[in-house]
Amino acid sequence: MNSINRRSALLAGLAVAGTGALAACGGSGSTPALVSPDSKVVATTERKRKGSGKVREVTLTAAPAVLDLGGKVTAKSWAYGGRTPGKEIRLAAGDTLAAELSNQLPDRTTTSVHWHGIALRADMDGVPPATQNAVRAGRNFTYRFLADTPGTYFFHPHVGVQLDRGLHAPLIVEDPREPLSYDDEWVVVLDDWLDGVTGTPDQVLAELSHGMGDMGGMDMGDMDGMDMSGGDTGKGGGKTSSGSMKFMLMGARSSLLGGDAGDVKYPYHLVNGRMPSDPDVYTGKPGKRVRLRIVNAGSDTAYRVALGGHKLTITHTDGFPVAHQQVDALLVGMGERYDVLVTLADGVFPLVALAEGKDASGLALVRTGSGAAPRATVRPKELDGMIMNAAGLKAADDVRLDTRRTDRVHRIELTGGMAGYDWGINGRRYDMKHPTADPVLVEQGQRVRLDFVNKTDMWHPMHLHGHTYQLGTGGPRKDTTIVLPGRTVSVYFDADNPGQWMLHCHNAYHGEAGMMALLAYEA
């Protein structure tokens, strides 16, 4: 079913053209007054959301945990409620979520909760220091907001590289008027894992932050074609061919991602917190129609996802409906979510999350009848069939943005590289000590276009908080999208949620190193 031409067309589709006069990102003059996250206009916008009057109350305890990853492997990490993924939160569109975070992390570690993909009130977005003070160890903070848009979301910290521990969980907002017809749901969370096995995310960041430099005198140009994986992708740790790097992964290549696939060596890739040798199992019946809600909660890995022996019908991405598309496999970047429908066959089938370009995979099983489980390294043919990403999808008619003039355009250059690990936006690293410096400015009511211009040699999943944007003039509604190296992706959104919002790469290490900016409303 697959062909080089089809795959090339999909990759080319990631470059979406736009029109309009360019506006500067930031400015040389003084920054105008900004709408603060706790301003009256934010509260007013919240009151305009249509609510059900129901409140869903939960407690999230962030604390150290010894996690069972399956296969007799345990990891000392941090998690919500002692498990990873954390317990799913599910509510109906229009309900209010009241989530009390209890920070029980060690060593005076601060934390927060970011509600990824939800267009919520700005002061509940969970981004210290931009929208709140970080929650100190031993303290509690209650996030309270109305969730008015149905979809598949998740939540995680927005402090340092805490995302790359066990601190994440699904957030499902159900549609009271659900138009899809299906018999059951299965939430599938993908994750790349090293914490408590080969090291910690902070150790990874410390190593990466040194950059590659000259790699001990080795010419950077001599690395092409070399196996720099350390020959240990299944076990993790160890040294690369450079003789010095424990965590840095080189030689990971993917044509789907335009070249370099990632920075970090992970010993394990998990599906619903389980290793391939001891996988999570969904049990169903032949002929039943199941909705899979797929979440990539990883920090450095895109996954190519397929269910052996089955076709997948894509119905949503990042919570918003799309024109249905039947495919063999999906390419899911960090922070992206896809909903698919599948009609189950009779037997035992592998759901495989291939770590794109990394020669490793995660695995779960679907069991509807008798049969032996496939081996942990199974690679169903669907992984090489018709592979879809967001560039090949169209927004459903009822969520497509109306046609109107674009009021403001920002060029968002993605800059930096591995040599100095100096990732940034428009040549600048975001400074957490000065969060409102050089903001991307918008005004309430404007139609805004962002041109993501990737000037780097790596791909970046670009995430906008508090809004969804549309790829091009008719593509899907998204909040996170893949931008390939050397490509430009233009997205459109309406500035209808005042406050201050992060715009960043959802590679946890790229974002923390500086590929982040503040999108702020002028007061």
Short mmCIF file of C-alpha atoms in Angstrom, two decimals:
data_model
loop_
_atom_site.label_atom_id
_atom_site.label_comp_id
_atom_site.label_asym_id
_atom_site.label_seq_id
_atom_site.Cartn_x
_atom_site.Cartn_y
_atom_site.Cartn_z
CA MET A 1 0.00 0.00 0.00
CA ASN A 2 2.86 2.32 0.75
CA SER A 3 5.04 4.02 -1.83
CA ILE A 4 7.96 6.42 -1.83
CA ASN A 5 5.80 8.97 -3.64
CA ARG A 6 3.01 8.77 -1.06
CA ARG A 7 5.45 9.16 1.83
CA SER A 8 7.20 12.05 0.09
CA ALA A 9 3.86 13.75 -0.45
CA LEU A 10 3.03 13.45 3.23
CA LEU A 11 6.35 14.94 4.23
CA ALA A 12 5.98 17.77 1.74
CA GLY A 13 2.55 18.45 3.18
CA LEU A 14 4.15 19.49 6.45
CA ALA A 15 5.31 22.67 4.71
CA VAL A 16 2.10 24.74 4.63
CA ALA A 17 2.21 28.09 2.89
CA GLY A 18 0.64 31.24 4.28
CA THR A 19 0.06 34.83 3.21
CA GLY A 20 0.05 38.20 4.95
CA ALA A 21 2.36 40.94 6.11
CA LEU A 22 5.06 39.83 8.54
CA ALA A 23 5.15 41.18 12.08
CA ALA A 24 8.23 41.16 14.26
CA CYS A 25 8.50 38.71 17.13
CA GLY A 26 9.13 40.98 20.08
CA GLY A 27 10.43 44.40 19.23
CA SER A 28 13.26 46.84 19.65
CA GLY A 29 11.16 49.27 21.67
CA SER A 30 9.72 48.90 25.12
CA THR A 31 7.25 46.08 25.68
CA PRO A 32 3.64 47.31 25.92
CA ALA A 33 1.47 46.50 28.90
CA LEU A 34 0.46 42.83 28.90
CA VAL A 35 -2.66 41.05 30.10
CA SER A 36 -1.61 39.33 33.32
CA PRO A 37 -2.81 35.77 33.96
CA ASP A 38 -4.82 36.95 36.99
CA SER A 39 -6.40 39.98 35.30
CA LYS A 40 -10.13 40.68 35.23
CA VAL A 41 -10.35 39.98 31.49
CA VAL A 42 -9.14 36.41 32.11
CA ALA A 43 -11.86 35.90 34.73
CA THR A 44 -14.43 37.44 32.40
CA THR A 45 -13.46 35.08 29.59
CA GLU A 46 -13.80 32.12 31.95
CA ARG A 47 -17.34 33.18 32.92
CA LYS A 48 -18.33 33.19 29.25
CA ARG A 49 -17.51 29.50 28.85
CA LYS A 50 -20.57 27.26 28.80
CA GLY A 51 -20.61 25.17 31.94
CA SER A 52 -22.66 22.26 33.23
CA GLY A 53 -22.42 23.33 36.86
CA LYS A 54 -20.80 19.99 37.77
CA VAL A 55 -17.45 19.88 39.54
CA ARG A 56 -15.00 16.99 39.29
CA GLU A 57 -12.70 16.95 42.32
CA VAL A 58 -9.41 15.04 42.34
CA THR A 59 -6.19 14.98 44.34
CA LEU A 60 -2.82 14.61 42.63
CA THR A 61 0.03 13.61 44.92
CA ALA A 62 3.42 14.06 43.27
CA ALA A 63 5.88 11.91 45.22
CA PRO A 64 8.77 9.48 44.87
CA ALA A 65 7.71 6.01 43.78
CA VAL A 66 9.21 2.65 42.91
CA LEU A 67 7.48 1.82 39.65
CA ASP A 68 6.90 -1.66 38.25
CA LEU A 69 7.61 -1.46 34.52
CA GLY A 70 6.98 -5.18 33.98
CA GLY A 71 9.45 -7.95 33.25
CA LYS A 72 10.81 -7.73 36.83
CA VAL A 73 12.13 -4.23 36.08
CA THR A 74 11.52 -1.50 38.63
CA ALA A 75 12.51 2.14 38.51
CA LYS A 76 12.87 4.70 41.26
CA SER A 77 11.12 7.77 39.92
CA TRP A 78 8.44 10.34 40.68
CA ALA A 79 4.79 9.79 39.89
CA TYR A 80 1.22 10.85 40.64
CA GLY A 81 -0.33 8.42 43.10
CA GLY A 82 2.53 5.93 42.87
CA ARG A 83 1.90 4.83 39.27
CA THR A 84 2.78 5.77 35.70
CA PRO A 85 0.88 6.81 33.76
CA GLY A 86 -1.05 8.38 36.61
CA LYS A 87 -4.72 7.62 37.06
CA GLU A 88 -6.81 8.95 34.19
CA ILE A 89 -9.03 11.98 34.87
CA ARG A 90 -12.30 11.88 32.94
CA LEU A 91 -15.06 14.48 32.89
CA ALA A 92 -17.69 15.82 30.52
CA ALA A 93 -17.34 18.96 28.44
CA GLY A 94 -18.69 21.86 30.47
CA ASP A 95 -17.67 20.36 33.81
CA THR A 96 -15.28 22.19 36.12
CA LEU A 97 -12.14 20.38 37.22
CA ALA A 98 -10.87 21.06 40.73
CA ALA A 99 -7.51 19.27 41.01
CA GLU A 100 -5.53 19.70 44.21
CA LEU A 101 -1.80 19.14 43.68
CA SER A 102 0.07 17.94 46.76
CA ASN A 103 3.82 18.34 46.26
CA GLN A 104 5.58 15.58 48.20
CA LEU A 105 8.73 15.58 46.04
CA PRO A 106 12.12 15.34 47.77
CA ASP A 107 14.97 17.85 48.18
CA ARG A 108 12.74 20.94 48.23
CA THR A 109 11.80 20.29 44.61
CA THR A 110 9.14 22.63 43.21
CA THR A 111 6.61 21.46 40.65
CA SER A 112 3.37 22.36 38.83
CA VAL A 113 0.71 20.81 36.60
CA HIS A 114 0.20 21.89 32.99
CA TRP A 115 -3.06 20.78 31.35
CA HIS A 116 -1.73 20.03 27.89
CA GLY A 117 -4.03 21.02 25.02
CA ILE A 118 -6.85 22.50 27.10
CA ALA A 119 -7.92 26.06 26.26
CA LEU A 120 -8.37 27.02 29.89
CA ARG A 121 -8.05 30.19 31.99
CA ALA A 122 -4.52 31.55 31.91
CA ASP A 123 -3.88 31.53 35.66
CA MET A 124 -4.49 27.75 35.77
CA ASP A 125 -2.09 26.81 32.95
CA GLY A 126 0.61 25.66 35.37
CA VAL A 127 3.71 27.35 33.95
CA PRO A 128 6.02 28.89 36.57
CA PRO A 129 7.00 31.68 36.60
CA ALA A 130 4.80 32.95 33.76
CA THR A 131 1.34 32.00 35.06
CA GLN A 132 1.92 31.00 38.69
CA ASN A 133 4.57 30.55 41.35
CA ALA A 134 5.95 27.03 41.42
CA VAL A 135 4.37 24.86 44.11
CA ARG A 136 6.96 24.36 46.83
CA ALA A 137 7.68 20.98 48.43
CA GLY A 138 5.23 20.19 51.19
CA ARG A 139 2.65 22.64 49.81
CA ASN A 140 -0.64 22.23 47.95
CA PHE A 141 -2.20 24.16 45.08
CA THR A 142 -5.67 23.71 43.58
CA TYR A 143 -6.18 24.07 39.84
CA ARG A 144 -9.76 25.00 39.07
CA PHE A 145 -11.04 25.59 35.54
CA LEU A 146 -13.93 24.84 33.22
CA ALA A 147 -13.15 22.31 30.47
CA ASP A 148 -15.51 23.21 27.65
CA THR A 149 -13.91 21.40 24.70
CA PRO A 150 -14.17 17.61 24.40
CA GLY A 151 -11.09 15.67 23.43
CA THR A 152 -8.05 13.62 24.38
CA TYR A 153 -5.55 15.56 26.51
CA PHE A 154 -2.99 14.86 29.23
CA PHE A 155 -1.26 16.63 32.09
CA HIS A 156 2.32 16.89 33.30
CA PRO A 157 4.65 19.28 35.15
CA HIS A 158 6.08 22.38 33.50
CA VAL A 159 9.18 22.68 35.67
CA GLY A 160 12.58 21.67 34.33
CA VAL A 161 12.59 18.24 32.71
CA GLN A 162 10.17 16.64 35.19
CA LEU A 163 8.07 15.45 32.23
CA ASP A 164 10.74 12.79 31.63
CA ARG A 165 9.97 11.13 34.96
CA GLY A 166 6.69 9.34 35.69
CA LEU A 167 4.68 12.52 36.24
CA HIS A 168 1.99 12.42 33.56
CA ALA A 169 -1.52 11.06 33.08
CA PRO A 170 -4.39 11.20 30.57
CA LEU A 171 -7.15 13.80 30.76
CA ILE A 172 -10.26 12.82 28.81
CA VAL A 173 -13.04 15.36 28.23
CA GLU A 174 -16.09 13.49 26.94
CA ASP A 175 -18.61 14.93 24.50
CA PRO A 176 -22.15 14.72 25.97
CA ARG A 177 -23.37 14.63 22.36
CA GLU A 178 -20.74 12.19 21.09
CA PRO A 179 -21.28 11.72 17.33
CA LEU A 180 -19.04 8.66 17.00
CA SER A 181 -20.45 5.16 17.32
CA TYR A 182 -18.22 2.61 19.10
CA ASP A 183 -18.41 -0.11 21.73
CA ASP A 184 -15.46 0.61 23.99
CA GLU A 185 -12.44 2.86 24.59
CA TRP A 186 -8.78 2.15 25.23
CA VAL A 187 -6.44 4.96 26.29
CA VAL A 188 -2.89 4.28 25.06
CA VAL A 189 -0.04 6.30 26.58
CA LEU A 190 3.39 6.11 24.93
CA ASP A 191 6.56 7.00 26.83
CA ASP A 192 10.34 6.84 26.48
CA TRP A 193 11.93 5.78 29.77
CA LEU A 194 15.30 6.07 31.50
CA ASP A 195 14.61 7.59 34.94
CA GLY A 196 15.84 5.33 37.72
CA VAL A 197 17.32 2.90 35.20
CA THR A 198 20.33 4.56 33.53
CA GLY A 199 20.17 7.94 35.23
CA THR A 200 17.86 10.89 35.79
CA PRO A 201 16.50 13.50 33.39
CA ASP A 202 18.56 16.17 35.13
CA GLN A 203 21.71 14.17 34.45
CA VAL A 204 20.65 13.83 30.81
CA LEU A 205 20.15 17.58 30.50
CA ALA A 206 23.49 18.28 32.14
CA GLU A 207 25.27 16.05 29.62
CA LEU A 208 23.38 17.38 26.62
CA SER A 209 23.96 20.98 27.68
CA HIS A 210 27.69 20.56 27.05
CA GLY A 211 26.82 20.05 23.40
CA MET A 212 28.79 17.86 21.03
CA GLY A 213 31.53 20.44 20.48
CA ASP A 214 34.32 18.77 18.60
CA MET A 215 33.66 15.39 20.32
CA GLY A 216 37.21 15.07 21.56
CA GLY A 217 38.79 16.24 18.33
CA MET A 218 36.52 14.31 15.98
CA ASP A 219 35.39 16.28 12.95
CA MET A 220 31.59 16.69 13.02
CA GLY A 221 31.50 15.97 9.31
CA ASP A 222 33.05 12.54 9.88
CA MET A 223 30.01 11.32 11.85
CA ASP A 224 27.78 10.64 8.85
CA GLY A 225 27.18 6.94 8.55
CA MET A 226 28.81 6.09 11.87
CA ASP A 227 27.02 3.94 14.43
CA MET A 228 26.93 6.26 17.43
CA SER A 229 24.23 4.39 19.30
CA GLY A 230 26.72 2.58 21.53
CA GLY A 231 25.32 -0.74 20.32
CA ASP A 232 23.12 -0.90 23.41
CA THR A 233 19.78 0.61 22.53
CA GLY A 234 17.97 -2.27 24.17
CA LYS A 235 19.75 -1.95 27.52
CA GLY A 236 20.69 1.74 27.71
CA GLY A 237 23.66 3.36 29.34
CA GLY A 238 27.18 2.59 28.23
CA LYS A 239 29.44 4.76 26.10
CA THR A 240 29.02 5.79 22.49
CA SER A 241 31.73 5.53 19.89
CA SER A 242 32.92 8.95 21.04
CA GLY A 243 33.92 7.25 24.27
CA SER A 244 32.33 9.77 26.60
CA MET A 245 28.57 10.08 26.22
CA LYS A 246 26.28 8.07 28.47
CA PHE A 247 22.95 9.56 27.44
CA MET A 248 23.46 11.32 24.10
CA LEU A 249 22.15 9.37 21.13
CA MET A 250 23.66 9.89 17.70
CA GLY A 251 23.09 8.05 14.48
CA ALA A 252 19.29 7.97 14.96
CA ARG A 253 17.93 8.70 11.49
CA SER A 254 14.40 8.82 10.08
CA SER A 255 13.23 9.87 6.64
CA LEU A 256 9.78 10.55 8.12
CA LEU A 257 11.37 13.08 10.49
CA GLY A 258 13.66 14.59 7.87
CA GLY A 259 16.93 13.23 9.29
CA ASP A 260 18.04 13.27 12.93
CA ALA A 261 15.38 11.50 15.00
CA GLY A 262 16.38 12.39 18.56
CA ASP A 263 19.01 13.23 21.15
CA VAL A 264 18.59 10.74 24.00
CA LYS A 265 19.30 7.02 24.50
CA TYR A 266 16.37 5.36 26.25
CA PRO A 267 16.68 1.81 27.57
CA TYR A 268 12.92 1.26 27.38
CA HIS A 269 9.88 2.40 25.44
CA LEU A 270 6.64 1.88 27.34
CA VAL A 271 2.99 1.52 26.42
CA ASN A 272 0.75 2.28 29.39
CA GLY A 273 3.77 2.02 31.67
CA ARG A 274 4.75 -1.51 30.60
CA MET A 275 7.77 -2.94 28.83
CA PRO A 276 7.44 -5.03 25.64
CA SER A 277 8.49 -8.19 27.50
CA ASP A 278 5.51 -7.85 29.86
CA PRO A 279 2.98 -5.74 27.97
CA ASP A 280 -0.33 -4.16 28.82
CA VAL A 281 -3.21 -6.21 27.38
CA TYR A 282 -6.57 -4.96 26.11
CA THR A 283 -9.19 -7.74 26.12
CA GLY A 284 -12.16 -7.43 23.80
CA LYS A 285 -14.42 -9.36 21.45
CA PRO A 286 -14.16 -9.89 17.69
CA GLY A 287 -16.26 -7.50 15.65
CA LYS A 288 -16.41 -4.85 18.36
CA ARG A 289 -15.52 -1.28 17.43
CA VAL A 290 -13.02 0.34 19.79
CA ARG A 291 -11.88 3.93 20.10
CA LEU A 292 -8.16 4.21 20.84
CA ARG A 293 -7.06 7.48 22.41
CA ILE A 294 -3.30 7.62 21.74
CA VAL A 295 -1.12 10.02 23.74
CA ASN A 296 2.62 10.54 23.20
CA ALA A 297 3.85 11.53 26.66
CA GLY A 298 7.49 10.97 25.71
CA SER A 299 10.22 13.57 25.92
CA ASP A 300 12.47 12.88 22.91
CA THR A 301 10.80 10.20 20.79
CA ALA A 302 8.29 10.20 17.93
CA TYR A 303 6.41 6.93 17.60
CA ARG A 304 5.13 5.15 14.51
CA VAL A 305 2.05 3.31 15.76
CA ALA A 306 0.26 0.35 14.17
CA LEU A 307 -2.03 -2.49 15.24
CA GLY A 308 -1.03 -5.71 13.52
CA GLY A 309 -3.75 -7.16 11.28
CA HIS A 310 -5.92 -4.03 11.43
CA LYS A 311 -6.60 -0.73 9.71
CA LEU A 312 -6.93 2.44 11.79
CA THR A 313 -9.52 5.11 11.05
CA ILE A 314 -8.30 8.49 12.30
CA THR A 315 -11.15 10.57 13.77
CA HIS A 316 -9.39 13.24 15.88
CA THR A 317 -6.03 14.82 16.48
CA ASP A 318 -5.19 16.90 19.55
CA GLY A 319 -8.83 16.68 20.65
CA PHE A 320 -10.41 18.06 17.46
CA PRO A 321 -12.29 16.04 14.81
CA VAL A 322 -10.89 15.50 11.33
CA ALA A 323 -12.31 14.14 8.10
CA HIS A 324 -12.03 10.40 8.69
CA GLN A 325 -8.98 8.77 7.14
CA GLN A 326 -8.16 5.06 7.06
CA VAL A 327 -4.45 4.25 7.42
CA ASP A 328 -2.06 1.49 8.40
CA ALA A 329 0.05 3.51 10.82
CA LEU A 330 0.39 6.89 12.52
CA LEU A 331 3.40 9.12 13.19
CA VAL A 332 2.91 10.72 16.62
CA GLY A 333 5.27 13.41 17.90
CA MET A 334 5.78 14.29 21.55
CA GLY A 335 2.71 16.05 22.93
CA GLU A 336 0.47 14.97 20.04
CA ARG A 337 -2.68 12.89 20.51
CA TYR A 338 -4.69 10.90 17.98
CA ASP A 339 -8.05 9.17 18.28
CA VAL A 340 -8.66 6.21 15.98
CA LEU A 341 -11.43 3.67 15.49
CA VAL A 342 -10.67 0.01 14.87
CA THR A 343 -12.92 -3.01 14.35
CA LEU A 344 -11.34 -5.92 16.18
CA ALA A 345 -10.47 -9.19 14.45
CA ASP A 346 -10.29 -12.60 16.18
CA GLY A 347 -6.98 -13.52 17.83
CA VAL A 348 -4.01 -11.85 19.54
CA PHE A 349 -2.56 -8.74 17.92
CA PRO A 350 0.41 -6.47 18.65
CA LEU A 351 -0.03 -2.74 19.10
CA VAL A 352 3.48 -1.54 18.32
CA ALA A 353 4.91 1.92 18.97
CA LEU A 354 8.10 2.01 16.91
CA ALA A 355 10.56 4.55 18.32
CA GLU A 356 11.11 6.39 15.07
CA GLY A 357 14.75 6.21 13.99
CA LYS A 358 15.90 4.60 17.25
CA ASP A 359 15.77 0.86 16.44
CA ALA A 360 13.53 0.11 19.43
CA SER A 361 9.82 -0.11 20.16
CA GLY A 362 7.06 -0.29 22.73
CA LEU A 363 4.38 -2.97 22.72
CA ALA A 364 0.88 -3.67 24.00
CA LEU A 365 -1.46 -6.52 23.05
CA VAL A 366 -5.05 -6.76 21.89
CA ARG A 367 -6.58 -10.13 22.73
CA THR A 368 -9.98 -11.14 21.39
CA GLY A 369 -9.49 -14.90 21.17
CA SER A 370 -7.05 -17.74 21.60
CA GLY A 371 -3.49 -17.64 20.37
CA ALA A 372 0.08 -17.13 21.47
CA ALA A 373 1.39 -13.66 22.19
CA PRO A 374 3.82 -12.32 19.57
CA ARG A 375 7.45 -11.82 20.49
CA ALA A 376 8.46 -8.53 22.13
CA THR A 377 10.33 -7.41 18.99
CA VAL A 378 7.44 -8.05 16.59
CA ARG A 379 7.19 -5.64 13.67
CA PRO A 380 3.82 -5.89 11.90
CA LYS A 381 3.74 -5.10 8.19
CA GLU A 382 1.35 -2.21 8.84
CA LEU A 383 4.30 -0.17 10.17
CA ASP A 384 5.57 0.01 6.58
CA GLY A 385 2.20 0.60 4.97
CA MET A 386 0.24 3.83 4.60
CA ILE A 387 1.76 6.08 7.31
CA MET A 388 -0.16 9.23 8.20
CA ASN A 389 0.69 12.42 10.05
CA ALA A 390 -1.24 15.62 10.60
CA ALA A 391 -0.12 17.14 7.29
CA GLY A 392 -2.27 14.64 5.42
CA LEU A 393 -5.46 15.36 7.38
CA LYS A 394 -8.27 17.88 6.99
CA ALA A 395 -10.31 19.56 9.72
CA ALA A 396 -13.89 18.39 10.10
CA ASP A 397 -16.33 20.94 8.69
CA ASP A 398 -17.72 21.99 12.06
CA VAL A 399 -14.31 22.93 13.54
CA ARG A 400 -12.63 24.49 10.50
CA LEU A 401 -11.77 28.14 11.04
CA ASP A 402 -13.97 30.57 9.13
CA THR A 403 -12.37 32.52 6.31
CA ARG A 404 -11.25 35.99 7.39
CA ARG A 405 -8.40 38.42 7.02
CA THR A 406 -5.23 37.68 8.96
CA ASP A 407 -4.52 40.56 11.33
CA ARG A 408 -1.04 39.68 12.55
CA VAL A 409 1.76 37.40 11.37
CA HIS A 410 4.77 36.28 13.39
CA ARG A 411 7.83 34.57 12.01
CA ILE A 412 8.91 31.97 14.57
CA GLU A 413 12.38 30.82 13.60
CA LEU A 414 13.52 27.62 15.30
CA THR A 415 17.25 28.01 15.84
CA GLY A 416 20.26 26.34 17.42
CA GLY A 417 21.77 22.90 17.23
CA MET A 418 23.46 19.98 18.93
CA ALA A 419 26.99 21.37 18.71
CA GLY A 420 26.34 23.99 21.39
CA TYR A 421 22.96 22.72 22.54
CA ASP A 422 21.79 26.30 22.13
CA TRP A 423 18.18 25.75 21.08
CA GLY A 424 16.11 28.92 20.80
CA ILE A 425 13.41 30.87 19.01
CA ASN A 426 14.47 33.68 16.69
CA GLY A 427 18.05 33.19 17.86
CA ARG A 428 17.25 33.69 21.54
CA ARG A 429 17.09 31.26 24.44
CA TYR A 430 14.05 31.83 26.62
CA ASP A 431 15.04 33.27 29.98
CA MET A 432 12.91 31.98 32.87
CA LYS A 433 14.31 34.77 35.05
CA HIS A 434 12.77 37.35 32.69
CA PRO A 435 9.65 35.56 31.44
CA THR A 436 8.00 38.59 29.77
CA ALA A 437 11.07 39.74 27.82
CA ASP A 438 10.61 39.86 24.02
CA PRO A 439 7.09 38.39 23.88
CA VAL A 440 5.21 37.35 20.76
CA LEU A 441 2.45 39.97 20.90
CA VAL A 442 -1.20 39.52 19.93
CA GLU A 443 -4.40 41.43 20.61
CA GLN A 444 -7.79 40.13 21.67
CA GLY A 445 -9.96 39.28 18.64
CA GLN A 446 -7.15 39.06 16.09
CA ARG A 447 -6.70 36.27 13.56
CA VAL A 448 -3.03 35.38 13.97
CA ARG A 449 -0.67 33.46 11.73
CA LEU A 450 2.49 31.85 13.07
CA ASP A 451 5.13 30.80 10.55
CA PHE A 452 7.28 28.12 12.12
CA VAL A 453 10.54 28.31 10.17
CA ASN A 454 12.88 25.46 11.09
CA LYS A 455 16.47 26.63 10.60
CA THR A 456 17.91 23.63 12.44
CA ASP A 457 18.95 20.12 11.42
CA MET A 458 16.35 18.48 13.69
CA TRP A 459 12.58 18.20 13.80
CA HIS A 460 10.59 19.98 16.51
CA PRO A 461 7.02 19.36 17.81
CA MET A 462 5.82 22.94 18.39
CA HIS A 463 3.18 23.37 21.10
CA LEU A 464 1.04 26.44 21.83
CA HIS A 465 -0.65 26.73 25.21
CA GLY A 466 -4.21 27.95 25.72
CA HIS A 467 -5.28 27.73 22.05
CA THR A 468 -5.67 25.42 19.10
CA TYR A 469 -4.41 26.47 15.71
CA GLN A 470 -5.23 25.24 12.22
CA LEU A 471 -2.58 23.89 9.87
CA GLY A 472 -2.84 26.08 6.80
CA THR A 473 -6.28 27.09 5.58
CA GLY A 474 -7.98 23.70 5.80
CA GLY A 475 -5.76 21.36 7.77
CA PRO A 476 -6.56 19.88 11.18
CA ARG A 477 -6.99 21.87 14.38
CA LYS A 478 -3.96 21.20 16.59
CA ASP A 479 -2.02 22.49 19.56
CA THR A 480 1.18 20.54 18.78
CA THR A 481 2.61 19.95 15.33
CA ILE A 482 5.76 18.49 13.79
CA VAL A 483 8.05 20.95 11.98
CA LEU A 484 10.68 19.18 9.91
CA PRO A 485 14.23 20.52 9.43
CA GLY A 486 14.46 23.12 6.70
CA ARG A 487 10.67 23.42 6.41
CA THR A 488 8.13 26.14 7.15
CA VAL A 489 4.73 25.33 8.66
CA SER A 490 2.11 28.09 8.85
CA VAL A 491 -0.68 27.86 11.40
CA TYR A 492 -3.65 30.10 12.14
CA PHE A 493 -5.56 30.78 15.36
CA ASP A 494 -8.00 33.29 16.79
CA ALA A 495 -6.77 35.27 19.79
CA ASP A 496 -9.77 34.54 21.99
CA ASN A 497 -8.18 33.45 25.29
CA PRO A 498 -6.38 36.40 26.91
CA GLY A 499 -3.33 35.96 29.09
CA GLN A 500 0.28 34.88 28.75
CA TRP A 501 1.00 31.57 27.05
CA MET A 502 4.05 29.48 26.32
CA LEU A 503 5.01 28.56 22.76
CA HIS A 504 7.71 25.91 22.72
CA CYS A 505 9.23 22.74 21.39
CA HIS A 506 7.77 19.73 23.17
CA ASN A 507 11.07 17.91 23.12
CA ALA A 508 11.55 18.32 26.88
CA TYR A 509 15.28 18.93 26.51
CA HIS A 510 15.02 21.39 23.61
CA GLY A 511 12.38 23.39 25.47
CA GLU A 512 14.33 23.50 28.71
CA ALA A 513 17.50 24.47 26.84
CA GLY A 514 15.70 27.53 25.44
CA MET A 515 13.42 26.73 22.46
CA MET A 516 10.52 28.54 24.11
CA ALA A 517 8.83 31.93 23.86
CA LEU A 518 6.00 33.79 25.55
CA LEU A 519 2.92 34.59 23.48
CA ALA A 520 1.22 37.47 25.29
CA TYR A 521 -1.91 39.56 24.84
CA GLU A 522 -1.51 43.32 24.86
CA ALA A 523 -3.55 45.00 27.58
#
